[in-house]
Coordinates of C-alpha atoms in Angstrom, one line a residue:
M1 CA -26.5 14.7 3.1
D2 CA -27.5 11.2 4.0
I3 CA -25.1 8.5 2.9
Q4 CA -26.6 5.1 2.1
I5 CA -24.5 2.2 3.3
S6 CA -25.0 -0.4 0.7
R7 CA -22.1 -2.8 1.4
Q8 CA -23.3 -6.2 2.4
T9 CA -21.5 -9.0 4.2
N10 CA -19.2 -10.7 1.8
P11 CA -18.3 -14.4 2.1
K12 CA -14.7 -13.3 1.4
D13 CA -14.7 -11.1 4.5
T14 CA -12.0 -13.0 6.3
A15 CA -8.9 -11.8 8.2
F16 CA -6.6 -11.4 5.2
I17 CA -4.2 -9.2 7.3
Q18 CA -4.2 -8.9 11.1
A19 CA -2.3 -6.4 13.3
K20 CA -1.9 -7.6 16.9
D21 CA -0.7 -5.2 19.6
L22 CA 1.5 -3.5 17.0
S23 CA 3.8 -0.7 18.1
I24 CA 6.1 1.2 15.6
G25 CA 8.7 3.9 15.8
Y26 CA 12.3 4.9 15.3
G27 CA 14.6 3.8 18.0
E28 CA 13.2 5.0 21.3
R29 CA 10.7 7.4 19.6
V30 CA 7.2 5.8 19.6
V31 CA 5.1 6.8 16.6
Q32 CA 2.1 4.5 17.1
Q33 CA 1.3 1.9 19.7
N34 CA -1.2 -0.8 20.6
L35 CA -2.6 -1.1 17.1
N36 CA -5.1 -3.9 16.6
F37 CA -7.0 -4.1 13.3
T38 CA -8.1 -6.5 10.6
V39 CA -8.0 -6.0 6.8
N40 CA -10.5 -8.3 5.1
K41 CA -10.0 -9.9 1.7
N42 CA -11.0 -7.5 -1.1
D43 CA -11.1 -4.5 1.3
I44 CA -10.2 -1.1 0.1
F45 CA -8.6 -0.2 3.4
F46 CA -7.6 3.4 4.2
I47 CA -5.0 4.5 6.8
I48 CA -6.2 7.9 7.8
G49 CA -5.5 10.6 10.4
G50 CA -4.0 14.1 10.7
S51 CA -0.5 15.1 9.6
G52 CA 2.3 13.6 11.6
C53 CA 0.3 10.7 13.0
G54 CA 2.4 8.0 11.5
K55 CA 0.4 6.9 8.5
T56 CA 3.4 6.4 6.2
T57 CA 5.4 4.8 9.0
L58 CA 2.7 2.2 9.4
L59 CA 2.7 1.6 5.6
K60 CA 6.5 1.2 5.7
N61 CA 6.1 -1.4 8.5
M62 CA 3.5 -3.3 6.5
I63 CA 5.6 -3.5 3.4
G64 CA 8.7 -4.7 5.2
L65 CA 10.8 -1.6 5.5
I66 CA 10.5 -0.9 9.3
P67 CA 10.3 -3.7 11.8
P68 CA 7.8 -3.3 14.6
S69 CA 8.9 -2.3 18.1
M70 CA 6.4 -4.7 19.5
G71 CA 3.6 -6.9 18.3
E72 CA 3.1 -8.2 14.7
V73 CA 1.3 -8.0 11.4
L74 CA 0.1 -11.3 10.0
Y75 CA -0.5 -11.8 6.3
Q76 CA -2.8 -14.8 6.0
G77 CA -1.2 -16.0 9.2
K78 CA 2.4 -15.3 8.1
N79 CA 4.7 -12.9 9.9
Y80 CA 7.0 -11.2 7.3
Y81 CA 9.6 -10.2 9.8
Q82 CA 9.8 -13.7 11.3
S83 CA 10.0 -15.5 8.0
D84 CA 13.1 -16.8 6.2
E85 CA 14.4 -15.0 3.1
K86 CA 12.6 -17.2 0.6
S87 CA 9.2 -16.8 2.4
Q88 CA 9.8 -13.0 2.5
L89 CA 10.4 -12.9 -1.2
D90 CA 7.3 -15.0 -1.9
L91 CA 5.3 -12.5 0.1
L92 CA 6.8 -9.5 -1.6
K93 CA 6.1 -11.0 -5.0
S94 CA 2.4 -11.2 -4.0
W95 CA 2.4 -7.5 -3.2
G96 CA 2.3 -4.4 -5.5
I97 CA 3.5 -1.1 -4.2
T98 CA 2.9 2.4 -5.8
F99 CA 4.6 5.6 -4.6
Q100 CA 3.4 9.2 -4.6
S101 CA 5.4 10.3 -7.6
G102 CA 5.0 7.0 -9.6
A103 CA 8.8 6.4 -9.1
L104 CA 9.3 5.4 -12.7
F105 CA 12.8 4.9 -14.0
S106 CA 13.3 8.0 -16.2
S107 CA 15.8 6.3 -18.6
M108 CA 13.3 3.5 -19.4
T109 CA 10.1 3.5 -21.5
L110 CA 6.8 2.8 -19.9
A111 CA 6.9 -0.7 -21.4
E112 CA 10.4 -1.3 -20.0
N113 CA 9.3 0.0 -16.5
V114 CA 6.3 -2.4 -16.4
A115 CA 8.4 -5.3 -17.8
L116 CA 11.0 -5.1 -15.1
P117 CA 9.3 -7.2 -12.4
L118 CA 8.3 -9.8 -15.0
Q119 CA 11.9 -10.0 -16.2
L120 CA 13.2 -10.3 -12.6
Y121 CA 10.7 -12.7 -11.1
T122 CA 9.2 -14.8 -13.9
D123 CA 10.3 -17.3 -16.6
L124 CA 8.1 -15.7 -19.3
S125 CA 9.5 -15.4 -22.8
E126 CA 10.1 -11.9 -24.3
K127 CA 7.0 -12.3 -26.3
Q128 CA 4.9 -13.2 -23.3
I129 CA 6.3 -10.3 -21.3
A130 CA 5.5 -7.9 -24.1
E131 CA 1.9 -9.2 -24.3
T132 CA 1.5 -8.9 -20.5
V133 CA 3.0 -5.4 -20.5
S134 CA 0.6 -4.2 -23.2
Y135 CA -2.3 -5.8 -21.3
K136 CA -1.4 -4.1 -18.0
L137 CA -0.9 -0.7 -19.7
A138 CA -4.3 -1.1 -21.4
L139 CA -5.8 -2.0 -18.0
V140 CA -4.8 1.4 -16.6
G141 CA -5.8 3.4 -19.8
L142 CA -2.3 3.7 -21.3
A143 CA -2.7 1.4 -24.4
G144 CA -0.4 2.7 -27.1
F145 CA 2.0 4.4 -24.7
E146 CA 4.5 1.6 -24.5
T147 CA 7.4 3.5 -26.1
F148 CA 6.8 6.8 -24.2
Y149 CA 9.3 7.9 -21.6
P150 CA 8.2 9.3 -18.2
S151 CA 9.3 12.8 -19.2
E152 CA 6.8 12.6 -22.1
I153 CA 3.6 12.0 -20.0
S154 CA 1.5 13.9 -17.5
G155 CA 1.4 13.6 -13.8
G156 CA -1.8 11.6 -13.8
M157 CA -0.3 9.2 -16.4
H158 CA 2.7 8.8 -14.2
K159 CA 0.4 7.5 -11.5
R160 CA -1.3 5.1 -13.9
A161 CA 2.0 3.8 -15.3
G162 CA 3.2 3.2 -11.7
L163 CA 0.0 1.3 -11.1
A164 CA 0.6 -0.8 -14.2
R165 CA 4.1 -1.8 -12.9
A166 CA 2.7 -2.5 -9.5
I167 CA 0.1 -5.0 -11.0
A168 CA 2.6 -6.6 -13.3
L169 CA 2.8 -9.8 -11.2
D170 CA -1.0 -9.9 -10.5
P171 CA -0.6 -9.1 -6.8
Q172 CA -3.0 -10.2 -4.1
L173 CA -2.3 -7.1 -2.2
L174 CA -1.8 -3.5 -3.4
F175 CA -0.3 -0.7 -1.3
F176 CA -0.7 3.0 -2.2
D177 CA 1.0 6.0 -0.6
E178 CA -1.1 9.1 -1.2
P179 CA -2.1 8.1 -4.7
S180 CA -4.1 11.3 -5.4
A181 CA -1.3 13.7 -4.3
G182 CA -0.8 16.5 -6.8
L183 CA -3.8 15.5 -9.0
D184 CA -6.7 17.8 -9.8
P185 CA -10.2 16.6 -8.6
I186 CA -11.2 15.1 -12.0
S187 CA -7.9 13.1 -12.3
S188 CA -8.2 12.0 -8.7
L189 CA -11.8 10.7 -9.3
R190 CA -10.6 8.8 -12.4
L191 CA -7.8 7.3 -10.4
D192 CA -10.3 6.2 -7.7
Q193 CA -12.4 4.5 -10.3
L194 CA -9.3 2.9 -11.8
I195 CA -8.2 1.5 -8.4
L196 CA -11.7 0.0 -8.0
Q197 CA -11.6 -1.6 -11.5
V198 CA -8.1 -3.0 -11.0
C199 CA -9.0 -4.4 -7.5
Q200 CA -12.0 -6.2 -9.0
A201 CA -10.1 -7.4 -12.1
L202 CA -7.3 -8.9 -10.1
D203 CA -9.3 -9.9 -7.1
S204 CA -6.9 -7.8 -5.0
T205 CA -7.0 -6.3 -1.5
V206 CA -6.0 -2.6 -1.4
I207 CA -4.3 -0.6 1.4
I208 CA -4.1 3.2 0.9
V209 CA -2.5 6.0 2.9
S210 CA -4.5 9.1 2.2
H211 CA -6.0 12.3 3.5
E212 CA -8.3 12.9 0.5
L213 CA -11.8 12.7 1.9
P214 CA -13.6 12.2 -1.5
S215 CA -11.5 9.1 -2.1
I216 CA -11.9 7.8 1.5
L217 CA -15.7 8.2 1.5
S218 CA -16.3 7.1 -2.1
I219 CA -14.2 3.9 -2.4
G220 CA -13.2 3.0 1.1
T221 CA -14.7 -0.1 2.7
N222 CA -12.7 -0.2 5.9
C223 CA -10.2 2.1 7.6
I224 CA -8.3 2.9 10.8
F225 CA -7.9 6.4 12.2
L226 CA -4.4 7.1 13.7
D227 CA -4.1 9.9 16.3
A228 CA -0.8 11.9 16.7
Q229 CA -1.6 13.0 20.3
T230 CA -2.4 9.7 21.9
K231 CA -0.1 7.8 19.5
T232 CA -2.7 5.1 18.8
M233 CA -5.7 4.3 16.7
L234 CA -9.0 5.9 17.9
D235 CA -11.4 4.0 15.7
S236 CA -11.7 1.6 12.8
G237 CA -14.4 0.5 10.4
D238 CA -16.3 1.6 7.2
P239 CA -15.5 5.4 6.9
K240 CA -19.0 6.1 5.6
I241 CA -20.4 4.7 8.9
L242 CA -17.7 6.4 11.1
L243 CA -18.5 9.7 9.5
H244 CA -21.8 9.9 11.5
S245 CA -21.5 7.1 14.1
S246 CA -17.9 7.1 15.5
K247 CA -17.8 7.6 19.2
E248 CA -14.6 9.7 18.8
E249 CA -15.3 13.3 18.0
K250 CA -11.8 13.7 16.3
V251 CA -12.8 11.0 13.8
R252 CA -16.2 12.5 13.0
Q253 CA -14.6 16.0 12.6
F254 CA -11.9 14.6 10.3
L255 CA -14.4 12.8 8.1
S256 CA -16.9 15.6 8.0
R257 CA -14.5 18.3 6.7
A258 CA -15.9 18.0 3.2
E259 CA -19.5 18.4 4.4
N260 CA -18.6 21.4 6.6
A261 CA -16.7 23.1 3.7
T262 CA -19.7 22.6 1.4
Q263 CA -22.1 24.1 4.0
A264 CA -19.8 27.1 4.6
E265 CA -19.6 27.7 0.9
Q266 CA -23.4 27.6 0.5
H267 CA -23.8 29.9 3.5
H268 CA -21.2 32.4 2.0
E269 CA -23.1 32.5 -1.3

């Protein structure tokens, strides 16, 4: 199937995030090395690769949990790990982070979960916080669920509630760790569409760790492919272009799994 590349050069395509000669690992164990890549403003940027290649480790480095062994990641020119505590907090407040399970506090309602960042980091009144919470829940399709507890909603709703909390402070940058994990294909598609809508509504840039090809190829505008064997990135760029044009066979094979599976199914029938 031919894929039409419709993305045009955007004036906002500037180096929003830049990794320079980045190496990450645990102690003496190197996970990835010599990483050089750029995330542009408003990108939906995927970190992809086979199991055990270091996707989540890179994400942890980028959100301030694991310092680099070498090199740096710059956020609009700022190095998180070399910044003072106030500058680090300012950066963190401009980021939203979602986790695989949603990571909601089980003893709190959805409204209370979403309100927490607003209570901690803003001077908004209770009424303003309640209005913001209702708006953010409505934005992710959960209007009217303010008083529900996490145990009373489905897995897909957990993901959306986690997204509502992540966007509570109108972040410039959103991080997702395997957002579609555990979801059926229809729910996964809806979540992809929701990520797109939220990205556009908040003028945000999105970074996603995922192995879900439908998501990578449908909403991804940029990506890097990490390789476990060589412990470095093999390619970067728009995944729809890399699918057919990457010079690295591993990258083409990884991105063509869906096509190959469809062809095998049709042949079997």
